[in-house]
């Protein structure tokens, strides 16, 4: 079969022949139709992601969409090494397949699963969000952040506050469900002053896609302005703003801030798959949309490094 195969750490995948998987008890064989490029897939291929086992060669891609042998469409996650999602055919444990609703096409399902899951799982599995609470999304102008705003509203948030650098995207979020926006295009002192009224009014959950300087300012503002005794759950999801963050001990003593992460390892796989199922079921009623660009898998080497915070690249299993 044709597949995107990486031969060693630091190498780009190549489109080549790979031995197809064979039937195994408790597993499903899947004819793959679409698989989205993700930071997890890139990190595992490079051997830098914390979930990588660094055994080469293997087929890249952690998740995708395809058809079972009986014709049913499913989303799947976690093919056993050396198999992966970016191939004409893969194999996945039966428990790691999620049926697709008829209202969701293959490309959209492949594209929306991980970014949608990131906020759904953070809210339901980690923060134990309760309808009526206030949610602040730090880094809401990227793909995952924009979905997080709509998902928080769908799950019953009374108020959603969005931060970001792109002014036009922030204004669009006001039309997409955000109740307030805060620009990150200001110095730390001005940003803190812009955030403090929101914490003073009450924020229950922070979904942080950035970490780094903005998260540090946000935590400082929360410690200063959050009413005494009010519980604030800060869920760290992404680190595109910086890998490390010094947190003064006084920040954690000043208010009831609970710091936690959400992702592979911190949320059991059944919880992640349940979150993806929730995203699929909510896509139509909640108006969850995602901008995509499709390219054939044969062009994987050319497009492997493509990244965009606004558009998700989806490989389709055409050879031409």
PDB file of C-alpha atoms in Angstrom:
ATOM      1  CA  UNK A   1       0.000   0.000   0.000  1.00  0.00           C
ATOM      2  CA  UNK A   2       1.012   3.645  -0.353  1.00  0.00           C
ATOM      3  CA  UNK A   3       1.835   5.510   2.847  1.00  0.00           C
ATOM      4  CA  UNK A   4       3.720   8.493   4.308  1.00  0.00           C
ATOM      5  CA  UNK A   5       6.714   6.903   6.002  1.00  0.00           C
ATOM      6  CA  UNK A   6       9.404   8.506   8.160  1.00  0.00           C
ATOM      7  CA  UNK A   7      12.705   6.653   8.271  1.00  0.00           C
ATOM      8  CA  UNK A   8      14.398   8.479  11.148  1.00  0.00           C
ATOM      9  CA  UNK A   9      14.281  11.377  13.583  1.00  0.00           C
ATOM     10  CA  UNK A  10      14.420  14.749  11.878  1.00  0.00           C
ATOM     11  CA  UNK A  11      13.519  13.381   8.448  1.00  0.00           C
ATOM     12  CA  UNK A  12      10.450  14.348   6.456  1.00  0.00           C
ATOM     13  CA  UNK A  13       8.022  11.583   5.576  1.00  0.00           C
ATOM     14  CA  UNK A  14       8.225  10.142   2.076  1.00  0.00           C
ATOM     15  CA  UNK A  15       5.353   8.791   0.008  1.00  0.00           C
ATOM     16  CA  UNK A  16       6.287   5.176  -0.618  1.00  0.00           C
ATOM     17  CA  UNK A  17       5.207   1.547  -0.416  1.00  0.00           C
ATOM     18  CA  UNK A  18       4.661   0.040   3.039  1.00  0.00           C
ATOM     19  CA  UNK A  19       3.520  -3.416   4.089  1.00  0.00           C
ATOM     20  CA  UNK A  20      -0.223  -3.222   4.810  1.00  0.00           C
ATOM     21  CA  UNK A  21      -1.582  -4.256   8.225  1.00  0.00           C
ATOM     22  CA  UNK A  22      -3.149  -7.643   8.761  1.00  0.00           C
ATOM     23  CA  UNK A  23      -6.220  -8.473  10.803  1.00  0.00           C
ATOM     24  CA  UNK A  24      -5.720  -8.733  14.576  1.00  0.00           C
ATOM     25  CA  UNK A  25      -8.181  -9.695  17.325  1.00  0.00           C
ATOM     26  CA  UNK A  26      -9.862  -6.670  18.876  1.00  0.00           C
ATOM     27  CA  UNK A  27      -8.764  -4.384  16.031  1.00  0.00           C
ATOM     28  CA  UNK A  28     -10.450  -2.899  12.966  1.00  0.00           C
ATOM     29  CA  UNK A  29      -8.924  -2.589   9.522  1.00  0.00           C
ATOM     30  CA  UNK A  30      -9.753   0.805   7.998  1.00  0.00           C
ATOM     31  CA  UNK A  31      -9.573   2.181   4.476  1.00  0.00           C
ATOM     32  CA  UNK A  32      -8.382   5.711   5.203  1.00  0.00           C
ATOM     33  CA  UNK A  33      -9.913   8.681   3.399  1.00  0.00           C
ATOM     34  CA  UNK A  34      -8.501  11.726   5.240  1.00  0.00           C
ATOM     35  CA  UNK A  35      -5.968  12.634   7.933  1.00  0.00           C
ATOM     36  CA  UNK A  36      -5.165  16.131   9.176  1.00  0.00           C
ATOM     37  CA  UNK A  37      -1.661  17.442   9.759  1.00  0.00           C
ATOM     38  CA  UNK A  38      -1.221  18.100  13.476  1.00  0.00           C
ATOM     39  CA  UNK A  39       1.538  19.200  15.808  1.00  0.00           C
ATOM     40  CA  UNK A  40       1.255  15.819  17.524  1.00  0.00           C
ATOM     41  CA  UNK A  41       1.876  14.010  14.210  1.00  0.00           C
ATOM     42  CA  UNK A  42       4.818  16.282  13.426  1.00  0.00           C
ATOM     43  CA  UNK A  43       6.273  15.877  16.920  1.00  0.00           C
ATOM     44  CA  UNK A  44       5.968  12.101  16.900  1.00  0.00           C
ATOM     45  CA  UNK A  45       7.586  11.894  13.473  1.00  0.00           C
ATOM     46  CA  UNK A  46      10.475  14.025  14.716  1.00  0.00           C
ATOM     47  CA  UNK A  47      10.747  12.047  17.957  1.00  0.00           C
ATOM     48  CA  UNK A  48      10.246  15.212  20.016  1.00  0.00           C
ATOM     49  CA  UNK A  49       6.669  14.756  21.258  1.00  0.00           C
ATOM     50  CA  UNK A  50       6.359  13.343  24.770  1.00  0.00           C
ATOM     51  CA  UNK A  51       4.181  10.484  23.467  1.00  0.00           C
ATOM     52  CA  UNK A  52       6.718   9.345  20.829  1.00  0.00           C
ATOM     53  CA  UNK A  53       8.455   5.974  21.264  1.00  0.00           C
ATOM     54  CA  UNK A  54      11.104   6.868  18.617  1.00  0.00           C
ATOM     55  CA  UNK A  55      10.974   3.542  16.759  1.00  0.00           C
ATOM     56  CA  UNK A  56      11.600   3.939  13.030  1.00  0.00           C
ATOM     57  CA  UNK A  57      10.515   3.470  10.279  1.00  0.00           C
ATOM     58  CA  UNK A  58       6.777   3.994  10.729  1.00  0.00           C
ATOM     59  CA  UNK A  59       3.744   5.479   9.036  1.00  0.00           C
ATOM     60  CA  UNK A  60       3.051   9.000  10.274  1.00  0.00           C
ATOM     61  CA  UNK A  61      -0.275  10.414  11.441  1.00  0.00           C
ATOM     62  CA  UNK A  62      -2.074   9.833  14.722  1.00  0.00           C
ATOM     63  CA  UNK A  63      -5.711  10.097  13.667  1.00  0.00           C
ATOM     64  CA  UNK A  64      -7.983  10.226  10.667  1.00  0.00           C
ATOM     65  CA  UNK A  65     -11.223   9.199   9.036  1.00  0.00           C
ATOM     66  CA  UNK A  66     -12.039   6.153   6.951  1.00  0.00           C
ATOM     67  CA  UNK A  67     -14.339   3.221   6.352  1.00  0.00           C
ATOM     68  CA  UNK A  68     -14.497  -0.116   8.084  1.00  0.00           C
ATOM     69  CA  UNK A  69     -14.735  -3.258   5.988  1.00  0.00           C
ATOM     70  CA  UNK A  70     -18.531  -3.190   6.437  1.00  0.00           C
ATOM     71  CA  UNK A  71     -18.679   0.338   4.963  1.00  0.00           C
ATOM     72  CA  UNK A  72     -19.302   2.317   8.144  1.00  0.00           C
ATOM     73  CA  UNK A  73     -17.521   5.668   8.390  1.00  0.00           C
ATOM     74  CA  UNK A  74     -15.427   6.206  11.532  1.00  0.00           C
ATOM     75  CA  UNK A  75     -12.929   8.542  13.077  1.00  0.00           C
ATOM     76  CA  UNK A  76      -9.945   6.648  14.488  1.00  0.00           C
ATOM     77  CA  UNK A  77      -7.029   7.385  16.791  1.00  0.00           C
ATOM     78  CA  UNK A  78      -3.862   5.555  17.708  1.00  0.00           C
ATOM     79  CA  UNK A  79      -2.804   2.885  15.240  1.00  0.00           C
ATOM     80  CA  UNK A  80      -0.190   0.560  16.760  1.00  0.00           C
ATOM     81  CA  UNK A  81       3.399   1.159  15.607  1.00  0.00           C
ATOM     82  CA  UNK A  82       4.544   0.906  12.830  1.00  0.00           C
ATOM     83  CA  UNK A  83       1.169   1.803  11.338  1.00  0.00           C
ATOM     84  CA  UNK A  84      -0.350   5.259  11.241  1.00  0.00           C
ATOM     85  CA  UNK A  85      -3.156   7.351   9.843  1.00  0.00           C
ATOM     86  CA  UNK A  86      -1.488   8.608   6.678  1.00  0.00           C
ATOM     87  CA  UNK A  87      -1.777   5.498   4.562  1.00  0.00           C
ATOM     88  CA  UNK A  88      -4.264   3.869   2.256  1.00  0.00           C
ATOM     89  CA  UNK A  89      -5.064   1.357   4.988  1.00  0.00           C
ATOM     90  CA  UNK A  90      -4.460   1.163   8.735  1.00  0.00           C
ATOM     91  CA  UNK A  91      -5.448  -0.833  11.798  1.00  0.00           C
ATOM     92  CA  UNK A  92      -6.802   0.518  15.084  1.00  0.00           C
ATOM     93  CA  UNK A  93      -8.152  -1.004  18.322  1.00  0.00           C
ATOM     94  CA  UNK A  94     -11.934  -1.348  18.119  1.00  0.00           C
ATOM     95  CA  UNK A  95     -12.328   0.858  21.193  1.00  0.00           C
ATOM     96  CA  UNK A  96     -10.521   3.726  19.454  1.00  0.00           C
ATOM     97  CA  UNK A  97     -13.007   4.190  16.628  1.00  0.00           C
ATOM     98  CA  UNK A  98     -15.805   6.776  16.813  1.00  0.00           C
ATOM     99  CA  UNK A  99     -18.782   6.592  14.418  1.00  0.00           C
ATOM    100  CA  UNK A 100     -19.356   9.683  12.285  1.00  0.00           C
ATOM    101  CA  UNK A 101     -22.738  11.399  11.997  1.00  0.00           C
ATOM    102  CA  UNK A 102     -24.102  11.629   8.457  1.00  0.00           C
ATOM    103  CA  UNK A 103     -24.041  15.430   8.685  1.00  0.00           C
ATOM    104  CA  UNK A 104     -20.233  15.530   8.910  1.00  0.00           C
ATOM    105  CA  UNK A 105     -18.053  14.994   5.836  1.00  0.00           C
ATOM    106  CA  UNK A 106     -14.747  13.133   6.041  1.00  0.00           C
ATOM    107  CA  UNK A 107     -12.435  16.147   5.608  1.00  0.00           C
ATOM    108  CA  UNK A 108     -14.234  18.275   8.199  1.00  0.00           C
ATOM    109  CA  UNK A 109     -14.291  15.405  10.690  1.00  0.00           C
ATOM    110  CA  UNK A 110     -10.556  14.784  10.257  1.00  0.00           C
ATOM    111  CA  UNK A 111      -9.803  18.482  10.623  1.00  0.00           C
ATOM    112  CA  UNK A 112     -12.025  19.319  13.588  1.00  0.00           C
ATOM    113  CA  UNK A 113     -11.402  16.321  15.854  1.00  0.00           C
ATOM    114  CA  UNK A 114      -8.201  17.297  17.696  1.00  0.00           C
ATOM    115  CA  UNK A 115      -8.667  21.089  17.883  1.00  0.00           C
ATOM    116  CA  UNK A 116     -12.282  20.632  18.997  1.00  0.00           C
ATOM    117  CA  UNK A 117     -11.352  17.946  21.498  1.00  0.00           C
ATOM    118  CA  UNK A 118      -8.720  20.204  23.079  1.00  0.00           C
ATOM    119  CA  UNK A 119     -11.287  22.544  24.643  1.00  0.00           C
ATOM    120  CA  UNK A 120     -14.083  19.989  25.088  1.00  0.00           C
ATOM    121  CA  UNK A 121     -11.828  17.667  27.108  1.00  0.00           C
ATOM    122  CA  UNK A 122     -10.248  20.562  29.014  1.00  0.00           C
ATOM    123  CA  UNK A 123     -13.671  21.803  30.092  1.00  0.00           C
ATOM    124  CA  UNK A 124     -15.394  18.505  30.821  1.00  0.00           C
ATOM    125  CA  UNK A 125     -12.557  16.176  31.870  1.00  0.00           C
ATOM    126  CA  UNK A 126     -10.131  18.546  33.604  1.00  0.00           C
ATOM    127  CA  UNK A 127     -11.944  21.689  34.749  1.00  0.00           C
ATOM    128  CA  UNK A 128     -15.222  19.861  35.483  1.00  0.00           C
ATOM    129  CA  UNK A 129     -16.984  22.855  33.983  1.00  0.00           C
ATOM    130  CA  UNK A 130     -20.548  23.559  35.095  1.00  0.00           C
ATOM    131  CA  UNK A 131     -23.082  25.372  32.913  1.00  0.00           C
ATOM    132  CA  UNK A 132     -23.451  29.000  33.970  1.00  0.00           C
ATOM    133  CA  UNK A 133     -19.743  29.550  34.660  1.00  0.00           C
ATOM    134  CA  UNK A 134     -17.480  32.116  32.985  1.00  0.00           C
ATOM    135  CA  UNK A 135     -14.677  30.952  30.674  1.00  0.00           C
ATOM    136  CA  UNK A 136     -11.648  32.908  29.452  1.00  0.00           C
ATOM    137  CA  UNK A 137      -9.898  31.569  26.336  1.00  0.00           C
ATOM    138  CA  UNK A 138      -6.300  32.783  26.132  1.00  0.00           C
ATOM    139  CA  UNK A 139      -5.242  32.579  22.486  1.00  0.00           C
ATOM    140  CA  UNK A 140      -8.697  32.426  20.930  1.00  0.00           C
ATOM    141  CA  UNK A 141      -7.860  33.573  17.404  1.00  0.00           C
ATOM    142  CA  UNK A 142      -6.263  30.300  16.270  1.00  0.00           C
ATOM    143  CA  UNK A 143      -8.191  27.288  15.012  1.00  0.00           C
ATOM    144  CA  UNK A 144      -8.499  25.599  18.412  1.00  0.00           C
ATOM    145  CA  UNK A 145      -9.224  28.831  20.248  1.00  0.00           C
ATOM    146  CA  UNK A 146     -12.028  29.845  17.904  1.00  0.00           C
ATOM    147  CA  UNK A 147     -13.649  26.451  18.384  1.00  0.00           C
ATOM    148  CA  UNK A 148     -13.156  26.779  22.153  1.00  0.00           C
ATOM    149  CA  UNK A 149     -15.308  29.918  22.221  1.00  0.00           C
ATOM    150  CA  UNK A 150     -18.209  28.186  20.470  1.00  0.00           C
ATOM    151  CA  UNK A 151     -17.792  24.970  22.468  1.00  0.00           C
ATOM    152  CA  UNK A 152     -17.803  26.819  25.798  1.00  0.00           C
ATOM    153  CA  UNK A 153     -21.032  28.552  24.765  1.00  0.00           C
ATOM    154  CA  UNK A 154     -22.540  25.268  23.560  1.00  0.00           C
ATOM    155  CA  UNK A 155     -21.745  23.633  26.899  1.00  0.00           C
ATOM    156  CA  UNK A 156     -23.533  26.439  28.736  1.00  0.00           C
ATOM    157  CA  UNK A 157     -20.996  29.130  29.596  1.00  0.00           C
ATOM    158  CA  UNK A 158     -22.757  32.253  30.828  1.00  0.00           C
ATOM    159  CA  UNK A 159     -19.893  34.425  29.593  1.00  0.00           C
ATOM    160  CA  UNK A 160     -16.868  33.820  27.352  1.00  0.00           C
ATOM    161  CA  UNK A 161     -13.891  36.195  27.241  1.00  0.00           C
ATOM    162  CA  UNK A 162     -11.434  35.808  24.355  1.00  0.00           C
ATOM    163  CA  UNK A 163      -7.857  37.075  24.044  1.00  0.00           C
ATOM    164  CA  UNK A 164      -5.682  37.253  20.931  1.00  0.00           C
ATOM    165  CA  UNK A 165      -3.407  39.387  18.796  1.00  0.00           C
ATOM    166  CA  UNK A 166      -5.380  39.579  15.565  1.00  0.00           C
ATOM    167  CA  UNK A 167      -7.790  42.514  15.843  1.00  0.00           C
ATOM    168  CA  UNK A 168     -10.035  41.390  12.977  1.00  0.00           C
ATOM    169  CA  UNK A 169     -10.237  37.862  14.354  1.00  0.00           C
ATOM    170  CA  UNK A 170     -11.168  39.198  17.792  1.00  0.00           C
ATOM    171  CA  UNK A 171     -14.014  41.225  16.298  1.00  0.00           C
ATOM    172  CA  UNK A 172     -15.206  38.127  14.432  1.00  0.00           C
ATOM    173  CA  UNK A 173     -15.264  36.229  17.731  1.00  0.00           C
ATOM    174  CA  UNK A 174     -17.742  38.742  19.122  1.00  0.00           C
ATOM    175  CA  UNK A 175     -20.113  37.613  16.369  1.00  0.00           C
ATOM    176  CA  UNK A 176     -19.297  33.956  17.024  1.00  0.00           C
ATOM    177  CA  UNK A 177     -20.281  33.883  20.686  1.00  0.00           C
ATOM    178  CA  UNK A 178     -17.608  35.741  22.671  1.00  0.00           C
ATOM    179  CA  UNK A 179     -19.062  38.248  25.142  1.00  0.00           C
ATOM    180  CA  UNK A 180     -15.840  40.250  25.485  1.00  0.00           C
ATOM    181  CA  UNK A 181     -12.409  40.367  23.878  1.00  0.00           C
ATOM    182  CA  UNK A 182      -9.003  41.525  25.114  1.00  0.00           C
ATOM    183  CA  UNK A 183      -6.146  42.333  22.756  1.00  0.00           C
ATOM    184  CA  UNK A 184      -2.735  40.851  23.523  1.00  0.00           C
ATOM    185  CA  UNK A 185      -1.158  43.571  21.388  1.00  0.00           C
ATOM    186  CA  UNK A 186      -0.259  45.732  24.391  1.00  0.00           C
ATOM    187  CA  UNK A 187       2.470  45.807  26.996  1.00  0.00           C
ATOM    188  CA  UNK A 188       2.239  43.683  30.127  1.00  0.00           C
ATOM    189  CA  UNK A 189       1.025  46.481  32.393  1.00  0.00           C
ATOM    190  CA  UNK A 190      -1.766  47.544  30.027  1.00  0.00           C
ATOM    191  CA  UNK A 191      -2.757  43.911  29.448  1.00  0.00           C
ATOM    192  CA  UNK A 192      -2.988  43.321  33.188  1.00  0.00           C
ATOM    193  CA  UNK A 193      -5.203  46.385  33.591  1.00  0.00           C
ATOM    194  CA  UNK A 194      -7.450  45.165  30.752  1.00  0.00           C
ATOM    195  CA  UNK A 195      -7.794  41.721  32.334  1.00  0.00           C
ATOM    196  CA  UNK A 196      -8.348  42.716  35.951  1.00  0.00           C
ATOM    197  CA  UNK A 197     -11.990  43.883  35.581  1.00  0.00           C
ATOM    198  CA  UNK A 198     -12.905  40.503  34.115  1.00  0.00           C
ATOM    199  CA  UNK A 199     -11.308  38.629  37.010  1.00  0.00           C
ATOM    200  CA  UNK A 200     -12.892  41.039  39.473  1.00  0.00           C
ATOM    201  CA  UNK A 201     -16.299  40.236  37.950  1.00  0.00           C
ATOM    202  CA  UNK A 202     -15.497  36.540  38.183  1.00  0.00           C
ATOM    203  CA  UNK A 203     -13.773  33.983  35.924  1.00  0.00           C
ATOM    204  CA  UNK A 204     -14.189  30.298  36.684  1.00  0.00           C
ATOM    205  CA  UNK A 205     -12.097  28.576  33.988  1.00  0.00           C
ATOM    206  CA  UNK A 206      -9.152  29.698  31.859  1.00  0.00           C
ATOM    207  CA  UNK A 207      -8.335  27.692  28.730  1.00  0.00           C
ATOM    208  CA  UNK A 208      -4.749  28.620  27.888  1.00  0.00           C
ATOM    209  CA  UNK A 209      -3.472  27.900  24.379  1.00  0.00           C
ATOM    210  CA  UNK A 210      -0.384  30.125  24.652  1.00  0.00           C
ATOM    211  CA  UNK A 211       1.538  29.830  27.941  1.00  0.00           C
ATOM    212  CA  UNK A 212       4.583  32.140  27.984  1.00  0.00           C
ATOM    213  CA  UNK A 213       4.346  35.880  28.660  1.00  0.00           C
ATOM    214  CA  UNK A 214       0.601  36.304  28.193  1.00  0.00           C
ATOM    215  CA  UNK A 215      -0.184  33.468  30.621  1.00  0.00           C
ATOM    216  CA  UNK A 216       2.189  34.964  33.171  1.00  0.00           C
ATOM    217  CA  UNK A 217       0.442  38.338  32.935  1.00  0.00           C
ATOM    218  CA  UNK A 218      -2.939  36.632  33.084  1.00  0.00           C
ATOM    219  CA  UNK A 219      -2.036  34.701  36.249  1.00  0.00           C
ATOM    220  CA  UNK A 220      -0.739  37.869  37.886  1.00  0.00           C
ATOM    221  CA  UNK A 221      -3.936  39.740  37.042  1.00  0.00           C
ATOM    222  CA  UNK A 222      -6.015  36.851  38.350  1.00  0.00           C
ATOM    223  CA  UNK A 223      -4.119  36.757  41.642  1.00  0.00           C
ATOM    224  CA  UNK A 224      -4.599  40.500  42.087  1.00  0.00           C
ATOM    225  CA  UNK A 225      -8.246  40.841  41.076  1.00  0.00           C
ATOM    226  CA  UNK A 226     -10.031  37.522  41.708  1.00  0.00           C
ATOM    227  CA  UNK A 227     -12.340  37.799  44.736  1.00  0.00           C
ATOM    228  CA  UNK A 228     -10.938  36.044  47.785  1.00  0.00           C
ATOM    229  CA  UNK A 229     -11.870  32.382  47.982  1.00  0.00           C
ATOM    230  CA  UNK A 230     -13.241  32.172  44.429  1.00  0.00           C
ATOM    231  CA  UNK A 231     -11.999  29.020  42.723  1.00  0.00           C
ATOM    232  CA  UNK A 232     -10.229  29.557  39.376  1.00  0.00           C
ATOM    233  CA  UNK A 233      -9.272  26.510  37.271  1.00  0.00           C
ATOM    234  CA  UNK A 234      -6.434  27.341  34.888  1.00  0.00           C
ATOM    235  CA  UNK A 235      -6.113  24.643  32.202  1.00  0.00           C
ATOM    236  CA  UNK A 236      -2.922  24.675  30.131  1.00  0.00           C
ATOM    237  CA  UNK A 237      -3.478  23.248  26.622  1.00  0.00           C
ATOM    238  CA  UNK A 238      -0.876  24.707  24.224  1.00  0.00           C
ATOM    239  CA  UNK A 239       2.510  26.405  24.445  1.00  0.00           C
ATOM    240  CA  UNK A 240       2.973  28.410  21.247  1.00  0.00           C
ATOM    241  CA  UNK A 241       3.710  31.509  23.353  1.00  0.00           C
ATOM    242  CA  UNK A 242       6.607  29.852  25.169  1.00  0.00           C
ATOM    243  CA  UNK A 243       7.561  26.515  26.693  1.00  0.00           C
ATOM    244  CA  UNK A 244       8.396  27.755  30.188  1.00  0.00           C
ATOM    245  CA  UNK A 245       6.759  30.090  32.660  1.00  0.00           C
ATOM    246  CA  UNK A 246       8.071  31.332  36.021  1.00  0.00           C
ATOM    247  CA  UNK A 247       5.171  31.542  38.467  1.00  0.00           C
ATOM    248  CA  UNK A 248       5.762  33.459  41.712  1.00  0.00           C
ATOM    249  CA  UNK A 249       4.580  31.502  44.725  1.00  0.00           C
ATOM    250  CA  UNK A 250       2.528  34.504  45.816  1.00  0.00           C
ATOM    251  CA  UNK A 251       0.289  34.056  42.767  1.00  0.00           C
ATOM    252  CA  UNK A 252      -0.846  30.668  44.064  1.00  0.00           C
ATOM    253  CA  UNK A 253      -1.199  31.904  47.636  1.00  0.00           C
ATOM    254  CA  UNK A 254      -3.157  35.027  46.723  1.00  0.00           C
ATOM    255  CA  UNK A 255      -6.218  33.252  45.349  1.00  0.00           C
ATOM    256  CA  UNK A 256      -7.665  29.772  44.846  1.00  0.00           C
ATOM    257  CA  UNK A 257      -5.962  29.117  41.499  1.00  0.00           C
ATOM    258  CA  UNK A 258      -5.752  25.487  40.409  1.00  0.00           C
ATOM    259  CA  UNK A 259      -3.137  24.880  37.689  1.00  0.00           C
ATOM    260  CA  UNK A 260      -3.608  21.817  35.500  1.00  0.00           C
ATOM    261  CA  UNK A 261      -2.847  20.570  32.009  1.00  0.00           C
ATOM    262  CA  UNK A 262      -5.030  18.841  29.455  1.00  0.00           C
ATOM    263  CA  UNK A 263      -3.796  16.491  26.749  1.00  0.00           C
ATOM    264  CA  UNK A 264      -2.510  13.001  26.037  1.00  0.00           C
ATOM    265  CA  UNK A 265      -1.564  11.506  29.389  1.00  0.00           C
ATOM    266  CA  UNK A 266      -3.439  13.927  31.628  1.00  0.00           C
ATOM    267  CA  UNK A 267      -6.780  12.792  30.191  1.00  0.00           C
ATOM    268  CA  UNK A 268      -7.412   9.034  29.746  1.00  0.00           C
ATOM    269  CA  UNK A 269      -7.912   8.005  26.130  1.00  0.00           C
ATOM    270  CA  UNK A 270     -11.599   7.088  26.655  1.00  0.00           C
ATOM    271  CA  UNK A 271     -12.149  10.640  27.883  1.00  0.00           C
ATOM    272  CA  UNK A 272     -10.456  12.118  24.831  1.00  0.00           C
ATOM    273  CA  UNK A 273     -12.486   9.933  22.488  1.00  0.00           C
ATOM    274  CA  UNK A 274     -15.646  10.852  24.369  1.00  0.00           C
ATOM    275  CA  UNK A 275     -14.777  14.520  23.881  1.00  0.00           C
ATOM    276  CA  UNK A 276     -14.301  13.953  20.137  1.00  0.00           C
ATOM    277  CA  UNK A 277     -17.663  12.206  19.967  1.00  0.00           C
ATOM    278  CA  UNK A 278     -19.165  15.245  21.695  1.00  0.00           C
ATOM    279  CA  UNK A 279     -17.566  17.590  19.160  1.00  0.00           C
ATOM    280  CA  UNK A 280     -18.929  15.550  16.238  1.00  0.00           C
ATOM    281  CA  UNK A 281     -22.443  15.482  17.682  1.00  0.00           C
ATOM    282  CA  UNK A 282     -22.326  19.230  18.411  1.00  0.00           C
ATOM    283  CA  UNK A 283     -20.826  20.306  15.074  1.00  0.00           C
ATOM    284  CA  UNK A 284     -24.166  20.996  13.391  1.00  0.00           C
ATOM    285  CA  UNK A 285     -26.251  22.368  16.305  1.00  0.00           C
ATOM    286  CA  UNK A 286     -23.391  24.489  17.687  1.00  0.00           C
ATOM    287  CA  UNK A 287     -22.229  25.738  14.285  1.00  0.00           C
ATOM    288  CA  UNK A 288     -18.715  24.353  14.749  1.00  0.00           C
ATOM    289  CA  UNK A 289     -16.799  25.062  11.554  1.00  0.00           C
ATOM    290  CA  UNK A 290     -13.164  24.901  10.528  1.00  0.00           C
ATOM    291  CA  UNK A 291     -11.281  26.187   7.499  1.00  0.00           C
ATOM    292  CA  UNK A 292      -9.477  23.401   5.662  1.00  0.00           C
ATOM    293  CA  UNK A 293      -7.132  22.900   2.739  1.00  0.00           C
ATOM    294  CA  UNK A 294      -6.815  19.470   1.154  1.00  0.00           C
ATOM    295  CA  UNK A 295      -3.803  18.024  -0.646  1.00  0.00           C
ATOM    296  CA  UNK A 296      -3.151  14.453  -1.837  1.00  0.00           C
ATOM    297  CA  UNK A 297      -0.996  12.277   0.388  1.00  0.00           C
ATOM    298  CA  UNK A 298       1.472  11.921  -2.490  1.00  0.00           C
ATOM    299  CA  UNK A 299       2.512  15.538  -1.725  1.00  0.00           C
ATOM    300  CA  UNK A 300       3.250  14.846   1.958  1.00  0.00           C
ATOM    301  CA  UNK A 301       6.940  15.686   1.690  1.00  0.00           C
ATOM    302  CA  UNK A 302       6.218  19.051   0.118  1.00  0.00           C
ATOM    303  CA  UNK A 303       3.558  20.047   2.662  1.00  0.00           C
ATOM    304  CA  UNK A 304       4.759  18.359   5.879  1.00  0.00           C
ATOM    305  CA  UNK A 305       6.041  21.627   7.313  1.00  0.00           C
ATOM    306  CA  UNK A 306       2.921  23.628   6.481  1.00  0.00           C
ATOM    307  CA  UNK A 307       1.430  25.177   9.599  1.00  0.00           C
ATOM    308  CA  UNK A 308      -1.277  27.761   9.983  1.00  0.00           C
ATOM    309  CA  UNK A 309      -3.268  28.943  12.965  1.00  0.00           C
ATOM    310  CA  UNK A 310      -6.251  29.644  10.723  1.00  0.00           C
ATOM    311  CA  UNK A 311      -6.451  26.768   8.201  1.00  0.00           C
ATOM    312  CA  UNK A 312      -5.974  23.026   8.817  1.00  0.00           C
ATOM    313  CA  UNK A 313      -4.179  20.991   6.176  1.00  0.00           C
ATOM    314  CA  UNK A 314      -5.860  17.658   5.472  1.00  0.00           C
ATOM    315  CA  UNK A 315      -4.206  14.891   3.465  1.00  0.00           C
ATOM    316  CA  UNK A 316      -6.528  12.808   1.348  1.00  0.00           C
ATOM    317  CA  UNK A 317      -5.557   9.313   0.322  1.00  0.00           C
ATOM    318  CA  UNK A 318      -5.498   9.994  -3.412  1.00  0.00           C
ATOM    319  CA  UNK A 319      -2.234   9.104  -5.085  1.00  0.00           C
ATOM    320  CA  UNK A 320      -2.347  11.797  -7.737  1.00  0.00           C
TER     321      UNK A 320
END
